[in-house]
Amino acid sequence: MTLRCCAALFVCAVILAGMFDVLDQLGLQMPMQLANADTVARDGANQIVAEVHGRSITKGELEQEVERHLAETLSHFSGEEKHALRKRMLELMIKRRLLLEEAVAAGLMPENREVESLLLDLEKELGSAESLQRELAKHSLDRTVLAGGVREDMAINAYLEQKVFKKISISQEDARRAWQQAPQKFTTPEEVRVRHLLLKVPSNAEADYIEERRQQAMRLASVAREPGVDFATLVRRYSEAPNAGKGGELAFFTKNQLDAAFSQAAFALQPGESSDVVRTTHGFHIIKMEERRGGAVLPFEEVQDTVMEQLRHLERERALQSHLRSLRRKHKVIVYYQ
């Protein structure tokens, strides 16, 4: 898919939120000036929830963005969660308004032909104009609304690239220094291969039964550590796990792939060692480490592009945070919604 089509799809996907996702991913938290709630209309779609440089954001506009977000993500929020979502969406709408205000002032709004060219590319990518219409209909949108969102999105992106991100430059020396300072961030994934013995415990088991199984597991853990004991044979005889017939062997896994307690115990072992009793939702486990691999620091040449991209993202984040703070001081922002 072309970059131009991706841009249009992005706008559609975030329901014309433009930079919402970008700003949110960067974790920006802009201070809000709270106004006296008595100055706000009590209800109705025309209730003003915020003002940016004298331009209002209404309750209706906010609710529209919230409902579209919920429909897009298929989310179902409680009252408290929805209130938090409204505050988050309003904050992002304010940030977008600030950036759009500057983009317009800088004369960066694209011409009609540029917007139309991008939409035609999108129609081709989707197969036809009808396909685009169907996609928009899913979000209760039409081509005119999409064009308006694309126009604003293009203007904001142009503004950010020309006025905020233009001077950001990451050198190879910067990347090498970051790699040297935190080599643990650039390693091959550490994986382990283990065997385990499981004594199952039902979720509704009574305390006496649980304790009985625990004591049995502790005895087996002690046996597993005796010299000359073959752990796989012990598993085949006592384990209640589906892989007991295979000696309890599991394929290589990383730290976050399995149950947290199981993984923590497994990764604490060295090859040949067996664990104490480990409790999970399945029951009581005894784990034996067979092999571990990975964790080696990757050569700089292999991760240079990744490091540079990470640094570039961090610098863009810092620049955007600083710029939004500056815009917040420049433009009067009042938030009524609490």
Tab-separated table of N, CA and C in Angstrom, residues 1 15 39 47 157 177 198 217 235 243 254 279 307 312 316:
chain	number	residue	atom	x	y	z
A	1	MET	N	0.850	-1.187	0.000
A	1	MET	CA	0.000	0.000	0.000
A	1	MET	C	0.885	1.237	0.000
A	15	ILE	N	-10.969	7.747	12.835
A	15	ILE	CA	-12.198	8.524	12.756
A	15	ILE	C	-11.900	10.025	12.715
A	39	THR	N	-20.446	28.798	34.275
A	39	THR	CA	-20.475	29.544	33.025
A	39	THR	C	-20.845	28.666	31.851
A	47	GLN	N	-23.565	22.575	24.207
A	47	GLN	CA	-22.812	22.946	25.407
A	47	GLN	C	-21.330	23.026	25.067
A	157	ASN	N	0.450	17.476	9.574
A	157	ASN	CA	1.688	16.732	9.323
A	157	ASN	C	2.743	17.621	8.673
A	177	ARG	N	26.559	5.607	20.773
A	177	ARG	CA	26.633	5.971	22.185
A	177	ARG	C	25.444	5.373	22.956
A	198	LEU	N	3.441	-31.791	36.792
A	198	LEU	CA	2.265	-31.074	37.291
A	198	LEU	C	1.355	-31.982	38.106
A	217	ALA	N	3.664	-32.640	46.187
A	217	ALA	CA	4.565	-31.951	45.261
A	217	ALA	C	5.914	-31.678	45.918
A	235	VAL	N	8.501	-37.613	35.763
A	235	VAL	CA	7.346	-36.940	35.152
A	235	VAL	C	6.379	-37.962	34.570
A	243	ASN	N	1.502	-33.377	28.536
A	243	ASN	CA	2.778	-33.785	27.938
A	243	ASN	C	3.579	-34.725	28.830
A	254	THR	N	9.922	-17.564	25.905
A	254	THR	CA	10.496	-16.351	26.487
A	254	THR	C	9.779	-16.015	27.795
A	279	ARG	N	3.292	-22.768	42.336
A	279	ARG	CA	1.832	-22.801	42.254
A	279	ARG	C	1.350	-21.921	41.103
A	307	VAL	N	18.320	1.456	16.494
A	307	VAL	CA	18.704	2.434	17.517
A	307	VAL	C	18.445	3.852	17.021
A	312	ARG	N	15.337	8.795	17.138
A	312	ARG	CA	14.566	9.770	16.361
A	312	ARG	C	13.166	9.938	16.949
A	316	ARG	N	11.659	13.366	18.528
A	316	ARG	CA	10.404	13.931	18.017
A	316	ARG	C	9.404	14.107	19.161
